[in-house]
CSV table of C-alpha atoms and ligand atoms in Angstrom, one decimal:
chain,number,residue,atom,x,y,z
A,1,MET,CA,21.1,-24.5,-3.8
A,2,SER,CA,17.3,-25.0,-4.1
A,3,ALA,CA,15.2,-27.1,-5.3
A,4,VAL,CA,11.6,-27.8,-6.1
A,5,VAL,CA,11.4,-32.0,-5.5
A,6,THR,CA,9.5,-32.1,-2.3
A,7,GLU,CA,10.3,-35.0,-1.1
A,8,PRO,CA,13.2,-34.4,2.1
A,9,GLY,CA,16.8,-35.4,1.1
A,10,THR,CA,16.5,-35.5,-2.2
A,11,THR,CA,16.6,-31.5,-3.6
A,12,GLU,CA,20.6,-31.0,-3.2
A,13,GLY,CA,21.5,-33.6,-5.7
A,14,GLN,CA,23.0,-36.3,-3.9
A,15,ALA,CA,24.4,-39.5,-6.1
A,16,GLY,CA,21.1,-41.8,-5.2
A,17,GLN,CA,18.5,-39.7,-5.3
A,18,ALA,CA,15.2,-40.8,-6.5
A,19,GLY,CA,15.9,-38.6,-10.1
A,20,PRO,CA,12.5,-37.7,-12.8
A,21,ARG,CA,11.1,-40.5,-15.0
A,22,GLU,CA,12.5,-42.3,-17.7
A,23,GLY,CA,12.7,-40.2,-21.0
A,24,ALA,CA,11.9,-36.8,-18.9
A,25,PHE,CA,13.9,-35.5,-20.6
A,26,GLY,CA,14.0,-36.6,-24.0
A,27,ASN,CA,18.0,-36.9,-25.1
A,28,ALA,CA,19.0,-34.8,-23.2
A,29,VAL,CA,21.5,-37.0,-20.8
A,30,ALA,CA,23.3,-34.0,-18.2
A,31,LEU,CA,22.7,-30.6,-16.8
A,32,ALA,CA,26.8,-29.2,-17.8
A,33,CYS,CA,28.5,-26.6,-16.2
A,34,ARG,CA,29.1,-23.6,-18.9
A,35,GLU,CA,32.3,-22.4,-17.3
A,36,CYS,CA,34.0,-25.3,-15.6
A,37,GLY,CA,32.4,-28.5,-18.0
A,38,HIS,CA,31.5,-29.8,-14.1
A,39,ARG,CA,27.8,-32.4,-15.1
A,40,VAL,CA,25.0,-32.8,-13.0
A,41,ALA,CA,22.0,-35.2,-13.1
A,42,LEU,CA,19.1,-33.4,-15.0
A,43,GLY,CA,17.0,-32.5,-12.1
A,44,PRO,CA,16.0,-28.6,-9.9
A,45,PHE,CA,19.4,-27.8,-10.1
A,46,TYR,CA,20.8,-24.7,-12.3
A,47,ALA,CA,23.6,-23.5,-10.5
A,48,CYS,CA,27.1,-25.7,-10.8
A,49,PRO,CA,27.8,-27.8,-7.3
A,50,GLU,CA,32.5,-27.1,-8.3
A,51,CYS,CA,32.1,-23.5,-9.5
A,52,PHE,CA,28.2,-21.7,-8.6
A,53,GLY,CA,28.8,-20.9,-13.1
A,54,PRO,CA,25.3,-21.4,-14.7
A,55,LEU,CA,23.9,-25.5,-15.4
A,56,GLU,CA,23.2,-25.7,-19.4
A,57,VAL,CA,21.0,-29.1,-20.4
A,58,ALA,CA,23.3,-31.4,-23.0
A,59,TYR,CA,21.9,-34.1,-25.2
A,60,GLU,CA,22.9,-37.0,-26.7
A,61,PHE,CA,21.5,-36.5,-30.0
A,62,PRO,CA,20.3,-39.0,-32.1
A,63,ALA,CA,20.1,-38.5,-36.1
A,64,VAL,CA,17.9,-36.0,-37.0
A,65,THR,CA,17.1,-35.0,-40.6
A,66,ARG,CA,15.3,-32.0,-42.3
A,67,GLU,CA,11.7,-34.5,-43.2
A,68,GLN,CA,11.6,-35.5,-39.3
A,69,ILE,CA,11.9,-32.2,-38.9
A,70,GLU,CA,8.6,-30.8,-41.6
A,71,ALA,CA,6.7,-34.6,-40.8
A,72,GLY,CA,6.6,-32.3,-36.9
A,73,PRO,CA,3.2,-30.1,-36.3
A,74,ARG,CA,3.0,-26.4,-36.9
A,75,ASN,CA,4.6,-25.4,-32.9
A,76,ILE,CA,8.4,-25.4,-31.5
A,77,TRP,CA,7.7,-29.4,-30.8
A,78,ARG,CA,8.9,-29.6,-34.7
A,79,TYR,CA,12.1,-29.6,-33.2
A,80,LYS,CA,11.7,-31.7,-29.7
A,81,ALA,CA,14.4,-34.1,-30.5
A,82,LEU,CA,16.8,-31.4,-30.0
A,83,LEU,CA,15.1,-30.5,-26.4
A,84,PRO,CA,14.4,-30.8,-22.7
A,85,VAL,CA,11.3,-32.8,-23.5
A,86,PRO,CA,9.8,-36.4,-23.5
A,87,THR,CA,9.0,-38.1,-27.1
A,88,ASP,CA,5.5,-36.7,-26.1
A,89,ILE,CA,5.3,-33.5,-25.1
A,90,GLU,CA,1.9,-32.9,-27.6
A,91,THR,CA,0.4,-35.0,-25.4
A,92,SER,CA,0.3,-32.5,-22.4
A,93,PRO,CA,-1.5,-29.2,-22.7
A,94,ASN,CA,0.6,-26.2,-23.3
A,95,THR,CA,-0.2,-22.9,-25.6
A,96,GLU,CA,1.2,-24.7,-28.6
A,97,PRO,CA,3.8,-21.6,-28.9
A,98,GLY,CA,6.1,-21.2,-32.0
A,99,PHE,CA,6.5,-21.4,-36.3
A,100,THR,CA,5.6,-17.5,-36.4
A,101,ARG,CA,6.2,-15.4,-39.5
A,102,LEU,CA,9.4,-15.3,-41.0
A,103,LEU,CA,8.2,-12.4,-43.1
A,104,ARG,CA,10.4,-11.1,-45.8
A,105,ALA,CA,10.8,-6.8,-45.0
A,106,ASP,CA,11.4,-5.3,-48.3
A,107,ASN,CA,10.1,-2.0,-47.9
A,108,LEU,CA,11.9,-1.8,-44.5
A,109,ALA,CA,15.6,-2.9,-45.8
A,110,ARG,CA,14.8,-0.5,-48.8
A,111,GLU,CA,14.3,2.0,-45.2
A,112,LEU,CA,17.0,1.2,-44.2
A,113,GLY,CA,19.3,0.4,-47.4
A,114,ILE,CA,19.6,-3.0,-46.6
A,115,ASP,CA,20.1,-5.6,-49.4
A,116,ARG,CA,17.8,-8.6,-48.3
A,117,LEU,CA,15.9,-8.2,-45.4
A,118,TRP,CA,13.8,-10.7,-42.8
A,119,VAL,CA,11.5,-9.5,-39.7
A,120,LYS,CA,11.0,-12.5,-37.3
A,121,ASP,CA,8.0,-11.9,-35.1
A,122,ASP,CA,7.7,-13.5,-32.5
A,123,SER,CA,4.2,-10.8,-31.5
A,124,THR,CA,2.0,-13.5,-32.8
A,125,ASN,CA,3.0,-16.1,-30.3
A,126,PRO,CA,-0.1,-17.3,-28.1
A,127,THR,CA,0.2,-14.7,-25.0
A,128,ASN,CA,2.8,-11.7,-28.1
A,129,SER,CA,5.7,-13.0,-27.1
A,130,PHE,CA,9.2,-14.9,-27.7
A,131,LYS,CA,8.3,-15.9,-23.5
A,132,ASP,CA,5.9,-18.3,-25.0
A,133,ARG,CA,8.6,-21.0,-26.2
A,134,VAL,CA,10.6,-21.1,-22.8
A,135,VAL,CA,7.3,-21.1,-21.0
A,136,ALA,CA,6.9,-23.7,-23.5
A,137,CYS,CA,9.5,-26.2,-22.4
A,138,ALA,CA,9.9,-24.6,-18.3
A,139,LEU,CA,6.3,-25.8,-18.0
A,140,SER,CA,7.5,-29.7,-18.7
A,141,ALA,CA,10.0,-29.6,-16.5
A,142,ALA,CA,8.2,-28.7,-14.1
A,143,ARG,CA,5.3,-31.0,-14.9
A,144,GLU,CA,8.3,-33.5,-14.8
A,145,LEU,CA,9.7,-32.9,-11.3
A,146,ASP,CA,6.2,-32.6,-9.6
A,147,ALA,CA,5.9,-29.2,-8.7
A,148,LYS,CA,3.1,-27.7,-7.5
A,149,VAL,CA,3.2,-24.2,-8.4
A,150,PHE,CA,4.9,-22.1,-10.9
A,151,ALA,CA,6.1,-19.3,-10.3
A,152,CYS,CA,8.7,-15.8,-12.4
A,153,PRO,CA,9.6,-13.1,-11.3
A,154,SER,CA,9.3,-10.7,-14.5
A,155,THR,CA,9.5,-7.9,-16.5
A,156,GLY,CA,6.3,-8.3,-18.2
A,157,ASN,CA,5.7,-11.4,-20.6
A,158,LEU,CA,6.7,-13.8,-19.1
A,159,ALA,CA,4.7,-13.2,-16.4
A,160,ASN,CA,1.5,-13.6,-18.9
A,161,ALA,CA,3.4,-16.4,-20.7
A,162,VAL,CA,3.2,-18.1,-17.3
A,163,ALA,CA,-0.2,-16.9,-16.1
A,164,ALA,CA,-1.9,-18.4,-19.4
A,165,ALA,CA,0.5,-21.6,-19.1
A,166,GLY,CA,-0.6,-23.1,-15.7
A,167,ALA,CA,-4.0,-22.1,-16.7
A,168,ARG,CA,-4.2,-24.4,-19.4
A,169,ALA,CA,-2.3,-27.2,-17.7
A,170,GLY,CA,-3.9,-26.6,-14.6
A,171,ILE,CA,-1.5,-25.7,-12.2
A,172,ARG,CA,-1.0,-23.2,-10.0
A,173,THR,CA,0.8,-19.8,-10.8
A,174,VAL,CA,2.2,-17.4,-8.9
A,175,VAL,CA,4.2,-14.0,-10.7
A,176,PHE,CA,5.9,-11.3,-9.9
A,177,ILE,CA,6.4,-7.6,-11.0
A,178,PRO,CA,7.9,-4.6,-11.0
A,179,SER,CA,4.9,-2.5,-9.6
A,180,ASN,CA,5.6,0.6,-11.8
A,181,LEU,CA,5.2,-1.8,-15.3
A,182,GLU,CA,3.5,-1.0,-18.3
A,183,GLN,CA,-0.7,-1.5,-16.4
A,184,PRO,CA,-1.7,-3.8,-20.5
A,185,LYS,CA,1.3,-6.2,-19.1
A,186,GLN,CA,-0.2,-6.5,-15.2
A,187,VAL,CA,-3.5,-7.5,-17.2
A,188,ASN,CA,-2.0,-9.5,-19.6
A,189,SER,CA,-0.8,-11.8,-16.5
A,190,ALA,CA,-3.7,-10.9,-14.4
A,191,VAL,CA,-6.7,-12.2,-16.1
A,192,PHE,CA,-5.1,-15.8,-16.4
A,193,THR,CA,-3.7,-15.7,-13.2
A,194,GLU,CA,-5.9,-14.6,-9.1
A,195,ASN,CA,-1.9,-14.6,-8.0
A,196,LEU,CA,-0.5,-11.7,-9.9
A,197,VAL,CA,2.2,-10.2,-7.1
A,198,ALA,CA,3.6,-6.3,-8.1
A,199,VAL,CA,6.4,-5.9,-6.2
A,200,ASP,CA,7.6,-1.8,-5.2
A,201,GLY,CA,11.5,-2.2,-6.9
A,202,ASN,CA,13.3,-3.2,-10.1
A,203,TYR,CA,12.9,-6.3,-12.0
A,204,ASP,CA,16.4,-6.8,-10.2
A,205,ASP,CA,14.8,-6.8,-7.2
A,206,VAL,CA,12.1,-9.2,-8.4
A,207,ASN,CA,14.5,-11.8,-9.3
A,208,LYS,CA,15.7,-11.5,-6.4
A,209,LEU,CA,13.2,-11.9,-4.0
A,210,ALA,CA,11.8,-14.7,-6.5
A,211,SER,CA,15.3,-16.5,-5.6
A,212,GLU,CA,14.0,-16.5,-2.1
A,213,ILE,CA,11.6,-18.1,-2.1
A,214,ALA,CA,12.2,-20.4,-3.8
A,215,GLY,CA,14.9,-21.2,-1.9
A,216,GLU,CA,13.0,-21.1,0.8
A,217,GLU,CA,10.0,-22.7,-0.1
A,218,ASP,CA,9.3,-27.0,-1.1
A,219,GLY,CA,7.9,-27.6,-5.3
A,220,TRP,CA,7.8,-23.6,-6.6
A,221,ALA,CA,9.4,-23.6,-9.8
A,222,PHE,CA,10.4,-20.6,-11.3
A,223,VAL,CA,11.2,-20.7,-14.3
A,224,ASN,CA,13.9,-18.5,-15.4
A,225,VAL,CA,15.1,-18.8,-11.5
A,226,ASN,CA,15.5,-23.4,-10.3
A,227,VAL,CA,14.4,-24.6,-13.7
A,228,ARG,CA,16.0,-22.4,-16.2
A,229,PRO,CA,18.2,-24.1,-18.0
A,230,TYR,CA,15.2,-25.8,-19.4
A,231,TYR,CA,13.6,-22.7,-19.7
A,232,ALA,CA,16.7,-20.8,-21.4
A,233,GLU,CA,16.6,-24.5,-24.1
A,234,GLY,CA,13.3,-23.3,-25.4
A,235,SER,CA,15.2,-20.6,-27.7
A,236,LYS,CA,17.0,-22.1,-28.7
A,237,THR,CA,13.8,-22.3,-31.0
A,238,LEU,CA,13.5,-19.8,-32.8
A,239,GLY,CA,16.9,-20.2,-34.5
A,240,TYR,CA,16.1,-23.6,-35.8
A,241,GLU,CA,12.7,-22.0,-37.1
A,242,ILE,CA,15.3,-19.5,-38.4
A,243,ALA,CA,17.5,-21.7,-40.4
A,244,GLU,CA,14.0,-23.8,-41.8
A,245,GLN,CA,11.9,-21.0,-43.5
A,246,LEU,CA,14.6,-19.6,-45.0
A,247,GLY,CA,15.1,-23.1,-46.1
A,248,TRP,CA,17.8,-24.3,-44.2
A,249,ARG,CA,19.9,-22.1,-44.1
A,250,LEU,CA,21.9,-19.3,-41.5
A,251,PRO,CA,21.0,-15.8,-42.3
A,252,ASP,CA,24.3,-13.8,-42.7
A,253,GLN,CA,23.5,-11.6,-40.0
A,254,VAL,CA,21.2,-11.5,-36.7
A,255,VAL,CA,20.1,-8.7,-34.5
A,256,ILE,CA,18.4,-9.5,-31.1
A,257,PRO,CA,17.3,-7.6,-28.2
A,258,VAL,CA,19.0,-9.0,-25.1
A,259,ALA,CA,17.4,-8.7,-21.8
A,260,SER,CA,19.2,-11.5,-19.4
A,261,GLY,CA,21.5,-11.8,-22.9
A,262,SER,CA,19.2,-15.3,-22.7
A,263,GLN,CA,17.9,-15.2,-26.1
A,264,LEU,CA,20.7,-14.8,-28.4
A,265,THR,CA,23.3,-16.8,-27.0
A,266,LYS,CA,20.7,-20.0,-27.6
A,267,VAL,CA,19.3,-18.4,-30.8
A,268,ASP,CA,23.7,-19.3,-31.2
A,269,LYS,CA,22.9,-22.8,-29.7
A,270,ALA,CA,20.6,-23.6,-31.9
A,271,PHE,CA,22.8,-22.6,-35.1
A,272,GLN,CA,25.4,-25.1,-33.8
A,273,GLU,CA,23.6,-27.5,-32.8
A,274,LEU,CA,22.1,-27.7,-36.9
A,275,ILE,CA,25.6,-27.3,-38.3
A,276,ARG,CA,26.5,-30.0,-36.0
A,277,LEU,CA,23.6,-32.4,-37.0
A,278,GLY,CA,24.4,-31.9,-40.9
A,279,LEU,CA,21.2,-29.8,-41.1
A,280,VAL,CA,22.2,-26.8,-42.7
A,281,GLU,CA,25.8,-26.2,-43.9
A,282,ASP,CA,28.5,-24.5,-41.9
A,283,LYS,CA,29.3,-21.0,-42.9
A,284,PRO,CA,29.8,-18.0,-41.3
A,285,TYR,CA,27.0,-16.2,-39.2
A,286,THR,CA,28.0,-12.6,-37.3
A,287,VAL,CA,24.9,-11.6,-34.0
A,288,PHE,CA,24.2,-8.4,-33.0
A,289,GLY,CA,22.7,-7.2,-30.0
A,290,ALA,CA,20.1,-5.1,-29.5
A,291,GLN,CA,19.8,-2.8,-25.9
A,292,ALA,CA,17.9,0.6,-24.8
A,293,GLU,CA,21.0,3.2,-23.5
A,294,GLY,CA,18.7,3.4,-20.2
A,295,CYS,CA,19.5,0.3,-19.4
A,296,GLY,CA,22.5,-1.2,-21.5
A,297,PRO,CA,25.2,-2.3,-19.2
A,298,VAL,CA,26.1,-5.1,-21.9
A,299,ALA,CA,26.6,-2.8,-24.7
A,300,THR,CA,28.5,-0.8,-22.1
A,301,ALA,CA,30.8,-3.3,-21.6
A,302,PHE,CA,31.5,-4.7,-25.0
A,303,LYS,CA,32.2,-0.5,-26.4
A,304,ALA,CA,35.1,-0.6,-23.2
A,305,GLY,CA,36.0,-3.7,-24.6
A,306,VAL,CA,36.0,-5.4,-20.7
A,307,ASP,CA,34.6,-8.4,-19.6
A,308,ALA,CA,32.8,-7.2,-16.6
A,309,ILE,CA,30.2,-6.0,-17.1
A,310,ARG,CA,29.0,-3.2,-14.5
A,311,PRO,CA,25.2,-3.4,-13.7
A,312,VAL,CA,22.5,-0.2,-13.6
A,313,LYS,CA,19.7,0.8,-12.5
A,314,PRO,CA,17.4,0.8,-15.7
A,315,ASP,CA,15.1,3.8,-16.2
A,316,THR,CA,14.2,3.0,-19.6
A,317,ILE,CA,10.5,2.5,-21.3
A,318,ALA,CA,12.0,-1.1,-22.3
A,319,LYS,CA,10.6,-2.3,-20.1
A,320,SER,CA,11.0,-6.1,-21.7
A,321,LEU,CA,14.3,-5.2,-21.3
A,322,ALA,CA,15.4,-3.4,-18.6
A,323,ILE,CA,17.5,-6.4,-16.6
A,324,GLY,CA,20.3,-4.3,-14.8
A,325,ASN,CA,22.1,-6.8,-14.0
A,326,PRO,CA,21.6,-9.3,-16.7
A,327,ALA,CA,22.5,-13.1,-16.0
A,328,ASP,CA,24.4,-14.1,-19.8
A,329,GLY,CA,25.4,-10.7,-20.6
A,330,ILE,CA,29.6,-12.3,-20.4
A,331,TYR,CA,27.7,-15.2,-23.2
A,332,VAL,CA,26.9,-11.8,-25.0
A,333,LEU,CA,30.0,-10.0,-24.9
A,334,ASP,CA,31.7,-13.8,-25.6
A,335,ILE,CA,29.3,-14.6,-29.2
A,336,THR,CA,29.5,-10.9,-30.4
A,337,ARG,CA,32.8,-10.8,-30.4
A,338,ARG,CA,33.4,-14.1,-31.5
A,339,THR,CA,31.5,-13.7,-35.0
A,340,GLY,CA,31.7,-10.1,-35.5
A,341,GLY,CA,29.2,-8.8,-34.5
A,342,ALA,CA,28.4,-6.0,-31.4
A,343,VAL,CA,25.9,-4.7,-29.2
A,344,GLU,CA,24.6,-1.5,-29.2
A,345,GLU,CA,21.9,0.9,-27.9
A,346,VAL,CA,19.4,2.7,-28.1
A,347,THR,CA,17.3,6.3,-26.8
A,348,ASP,CA,14.1,6.3,-26.0
A,349,ASP,CA,13.2,8.7,-28.4
A,350,GLU,CA,15.3,6.1,-31.4
A,351,ILE,CA,13.1,3.5,-29.7
A,352,ARG,CA,9.7,5.2,-30.5
A,353,ALA,CA,11.1,6.2,-34.2
A,354,GLY,CA,11.6,2.1,-33.6
A,355,ILE,CA,8.0,0.8,-33.4
A,356,VAL,CA,6.5,3.6,-36.0
A,357,LEU,CA,9.9,2.3,-38.7
A,358,LEU,CA,8.3,-1.3,-39.0
A,359,ALA,CA,4.8,-0.4,-37.8
A,360,ARG,CA,4.6,2.9,-41.0
A,361,THR,CA,6.9,0.5,-43.4
A,362,GLU,CA,6.0,-3.4,-42.8
A,363,GLY,CA,1.8,-3.0,-40.9
A,364,ILE,CA,3.3,-4.8,-37.5
A,365,PHE,CA,2.7,-3.1,-34.1
A,366,THR,CA,6.2,-4.0,-31.7
A,367,GLU,CA,6.6,-3.6,-28.4
A,368,THR,CA,9.8,-1.0,-27.3
A,369,ALA,CA,12.1,-4.5,-27.2
A,370,GLY,CA,11.4,-4.2,-30.6
A,371,GLY,CA,11.8,-1.2,-31.7
A,372,THR,CA,14.7,-0.9,-30.0
A,373,THR,CA,16.5,-4.2,-32.0
A,374,LEU,CA,14.7,-1.8,-35.0
A,375,ALA,CA,16.8,1.5,-33.9
A,376,VAL,CA,19.8,-0.1,-33.1
A,377,THR,CA,19.6,-2.0,-36.9
A,378,LYS,CA,19.4,1.1,-38.7
A,379,LYS,CA,22.1,2.5,-35.9
A,380,LEU,CA,24.7,0.0,-36.7
A,381,VAL,CA,23.9,0.5,-41.1
A,382,GLU,CA,25.2,3.8,-40.7
A,383,SER,CA,28.2,2.8,-39.3
A,384,GLY,CA,28.8,0.8,-41.3
A,385,ARG,CA,29.2,-2.4,-38.7
A,386,LEU,CA,25.9,-4.3,-40.2
A,387,ASP,CA,26.6,-5.4,-44.0
A,388,PRO,CA,24.0,-4.1,-46.3
A,389,ALA,CA,23.9,-6.7,-48.6
A,390,LYS,CA,24.4,-9.7,-46.7
A,391,GLU,CA,21.3,-11.7,-45.3
A,392,THR,CA,19.7,-10.4,-42.3
A,393,VAL,CA,16.8,-11.5,-39.9
A,394,VAL,CA,15.8,-9.5,-37.3
A,395,ILE,CA,13.8,-10.2,-34.2
A,396,ASN,CA,10.2,-9.4,-33.1
A,397,THR,CA,10.0,-10.8,-29.6
A,398,GLY,CA,7.2,-8.6,-28.6
A,399,HIS,CA,3.3,-6.8,-29.9
A,400,GLY,CA,3.1,-3.0,-29.9
A,401,LEU,CA,-0.4,-3.6,-28.1
A,402,LYS,CA,1.2,-3.7,-24.5
A,403,THR,CA,3.5,-1.0,-24.7
A,404,LEU,CA,1.0,1.7,-25.8
A,405,ASP,CA,2.0,4.6,-24.0
A,406,ALA,CA,4.7,3.8,-26.0
A,407,VAL,CA,4.0,5.9,-29.4
A,408,SER,CA,0.5,7.6,-27.8
A,409,GLY,CA,2.5,10.4,-27.7
A,410,ARG,CA,3.9,9.8,-31.6
A,411,VAL,CA,0.8,9.0,-33.5
A,412,GLY,CA,-3.0,9.5,-33.0
A,413,ALA,CA,-5.8,11.3,-35.0
A,414,ALA,CA,-4.6,13.3,-38.1
A,415,ALA,CA,-7.6,15.9,-37.6
A,416,THR,CA,-11.0,15.7,-35.7
A,417,ILE,CA,-13.5,17.2,-38.4
A,418,ALA,CA,-17.4,17.6,-38.3
A,419,PRO,CA,-19.7,14.9,-40.0
A,420,SER,CA,-19.5,16.6,-42.3
A,421,TYR,CA,-17.7,16.1,-46.7
A,422,ASP,CA,-17.3,20.1,-46.8
A,423,ALA,CA,-15.8,19.1,-43.0
A,424,PHE,CA,-13.4,17.0,-44.4
A,425,LYS,CA,-12.8,18.9,-47.7
A,426,ALA,CA,-11.0,21.7,-44.7
A,427,ALA,CA,-8.9,19.4,-43.3
A,428,GLY,CA,-6.7,19.4,-45.9
A,429,ILE,CA,-6.5,15.3,-46.8
A,430,ALA,CA,-5.6,14.6,-49.6
B,1,PLP,C1,12.3,-10.8,-22.0
B,1,PLP,C2,12.2,-10.2,-23.5
B,1,PLP,C3,12.8,-10.3,-24.4
B,1,PLP,C4,14.7,-10.9,-23.3
B,1,PLP,O1,14.7,-12.0,-23.5
B,1,PLP,P1,16.4,-12.7,-22.4
B,1,PLP,O2,15.6,-12.2,-21.1
B,1,PLP,O3,17.9,-11.8,-22.8
B,1,PLP,O4,16.0,-13.2,-22.5
B,1,PLP,C5,13.1,-9.2,-26.0
B,1,PLP,N1,12.0,-8.8,-26.0
B,1,PLP,C6,11.1,-9.4,-25.5
B,1,PLP,C7,9.8,-8.4,-25.7
B,1,PLP,C8,10.8,-10.0,-23.7
B,1,PLP,O5,9.9,-9.8,-22.8
B,2,ZN,ZN1,31.0,-24.6,-12.7
């Protein structure tokens, strides 16, 4: 197992090792295996020593009230009591993501035939995707574990968020991406870090390389590899915010894009925690997952009614969702089945149409991941699986300026004319 601590002999999680400082992870008490429940001490660990299942942060929450949360800052740290971060987290430099808009989307609702619809718009985070949330939590863990390098394998947005957060925190960053990534996403990382590494391969190749480096090098915190349990908790804040912004209640239905599947599983975890803490009323809700046909291993397994997810080689314009071997795919199947939802997939053309639909109805420019979520929502309504009479939230996870090419062939100037009134009239634009 790889680790980020540098002292010899402290990297394997044995009893008696030098651990992180008291309070470094707030109300978190251990890492627990999602498969067998085995617990290990909080540290730079991500795989269960008993069964190699994924480790997840476990807490002992104190009483938390709505008023305490509402008195907090207008970013994810308002939920710090529910995250693996120290109680003074606001005082260490980070990009302060979160508390993004939950927009009532009546035009889009009318277009889709849904009664009450909201868009949770995470394109307005500091680096314009939901990844700023997870990176802020990973940064805190990296700092508490004394990491020297803050790193990630990325489909693009994560690299942007890591590079920016590292710059602000004054920690060295190295980000790895597939070399065929969209140019804007490359520039959006390179502007923050000197160490953008383009790898000739797909995301799954990049991820494998990162795991290898994490195993060989001391002091590297790969946000989604060896500090993944802390990273993943950041996605819970999407769920907390949706509930708080709806007036402290859960939506009936939520549609979430699926890459590794982490975000979807953590929104569900957030809803469960809010119920358990008495912050919202217990009620049933339905979770839907959205994938692209060119990379839909979880959707394929869902439709086939099987548990095994067969890895695929991604081929889709939705590059931010192009993870062919999704680590949390199996839990996405569990949650969508348990809640009566589904995982659906759409074509690249449907994704492009989804981007334009959201833009023309609500004035929100989403990237290909959001186009996927929109197109899947439409497909779910049309096939009768999403109930149009129930309150629905769709999550927009990233900004369209990062994937301009996806729609540049579809939208553009209606006419190119001479600068004269006659030419304007002749063009027939009323
Ligand atoms: C990373 C990402 C997702 C999904 O992430 P998970 O790996 O499933 O948690 C969704 N949308 C965008 C824009 C992303 O960058
Ligand atoms: Zn285990």
